[in-house]
Amino acid sequence: MPPILDFEASSLNAFWSYPISVGLVLGGRSYYWEIAPKPEWTDWSAASEKIHGLSLSYLQQYGQPADEVCRQVQEVIGNNKIIYSDQPDWER
């Protein structure tokens, strides 16, 4: 079965939102990362926070750098060419 990928975002703003967490299922294993916002990522939605349950201050303190999360996700995905998502337009 190919990987299944899911992101949570800072908001549903198509232009300014950014990823705050990513989950991946591959080979029967689950992976999950929380992402610290980069300084230039300023969009935040209190309504979205109520849905995903992650506060901005929590992510700033405990999230991993976005570039490191990207590297780790790519490492886990490996050579898989097909990745499933429930919202591919949002998660590209």
mmCIF file of N, CA and C in Angstrom, residues 4-9 19 21-23 83-92:
data_model
loop_
_atom_site.group_PDB
_atom_site.id
_atom_site.type_symbol
_atom_site.label_atom_id
_atom_site.label_comp_id
_atom_site.label_asym_id
_atom_site.label_seq_id
_atom_site.Cartn_x
_atom_site.Cartn_y
_atom_site.Cartn_z
ATOM 1 N N ILE A 4 0.225 7.231 2.947
ATOM 2 C CA ILE A 4 -0.909 8.135 3.145
ATOM 3 C C ILE A 4 -0.386 9.311 3.965
ATOM 4 N N LEU A 5 -0.587 10.513 3.453
ATOM 5 C CA LEU A 5 -0.016 11.726 4.034
ATOM 6 C C LEU A 5 -1.134 12.681 4.428
ATOM 7 N N ASP A 6 -1.004 13.323 5.586
ATOM 8 C CA ASP A 6 -1.999 14.299 6.019
ATOM 9 C C ASP A 6 -1.305 15.446 6.748
ATOM 10 N N PHE A 7 -1.653 16.670 6.355
ATOM 11 C CA PHE A 7 -1.127 17.867 7.003
ATOM 12 C C PHE A 7 -2.231 18.571 7.778
ATOM 13 N N GLU A 8 -1.843 19.243 8.840
ATOM 14 C CA GLU A 8 -2.686 20.245 9.489
ATOM 15 C C GLU A 8 -2.033 21.587 9.188
ATOM 16 N N ALA A 9 -2.862 22.630 9.108
ATOM 17 C CA ALA A 9 -2.352 23.936 8.708
ATOM 18 C C ALA A 9 -2.714 25.002 9.727
ATOM 19 N N PRO A 19 2.131 24.683 7.009
ATOM 20 C CA PRO A 19 1.944 23.409 7.705
ATOM 21 C C PRO A 19 2.390 23.515 9.159
ATOM 22 N N SER A 21 1.680 20.490 11.245
ATOM 23 C CA SER A 21 1.980 19.098 11.578
ATOM 24 C C SER A 21 1.756 18.246 10.342
ATOM 25 N N VAL A 22 2.408 17.109 10.338
ATOM 26 C CA VAL A 22 2.246 16.161 9.233
ATOM 27 C C VAL A 22 2.228 14.751 9.819
ATOM 28 N N GLY A 23 1.291 13.967 9.306
ATOM 29 C CA GLY A 23 1.192 12.565 9.671
ATOM 30 C C GLY A 23 1.387 11.721 8.424
ATOM 31 N N ILE A 83 1.591 8.845 -3.509
ATOM 32 C CA ILE A 83 1.278 9.176 -2.115
ATOM 33 C C ILE A 83 -0.190 9.587 -2.078
ATOM 34 N N TYR A 84 -0.955 8.963 -1.206
ATOM 35 C CA TYR A 84 -2.376 9.284 -1.084
ATOM 36 C C TYR A 84 -2.599 10.367 -0.034
ATOM 37 N N SER A 85 -3.654 11.153 -0.278
ATOM 38 C CA SER A 85 -4.041 12.220 0.635
ATOM 39 C C SER A 85 -5.543 12.431 0.495
ATOM 40 N N ASP A 86 -6.178 12.892 1.582
ATOM 41 C CA ASP A 86 -7.605 13.187 1.485
ATOM 42 C C ASP A 86 -7.859 14.553 0.834
ATOM 43 N N GLN A 87 -6.864 15.415 0.807
ATOM 44 C CA GLN A 87 -6.982 16.757 0.219
ATOM 45 C C GLN A 87 -5.722 17.110 -0.576
ATOM 46 N N PRO A 88 -5.476 16.446 -1.704
ATOM 47 C CA PRO A 88 -4.210 16.685 -2.416
ATOM 48 C C PRO A 88 -3.994 18.118 -2.876
ATOM 49 N N ASP A 89 -5.068 18.853 -3.191
ATOM 50 C CA ASP A 89 -4.881 20.246 -3.604
ATOM 51 C C ASP A 89 -4.326 21.101 -2.472
ATOM 52 N N TRP A 90 -4.792 20.856 -1.251
ATOM 53 C CA TRP A 90 -4.310 21.614 -0.097
ATOM 54 C C TRP A 90 -2.934 21.142 0.350
ATOM 55 N N GLU A 91 -2.643 19.859 0.164
ATOM 56 C CA GLU A 91 -1.436 19.284 0.745
ATOM 57 C C GLU A 91 -0.277 19.185 -0.224
ATOM 58 N N ARG A 92 -0.388 19.827 -1.348
ATOM 59 C CA ARG A 92 0.724 19.805 -2.304
ATOM 60 C C ARG A 92 1.828 20.679 -1.804
#
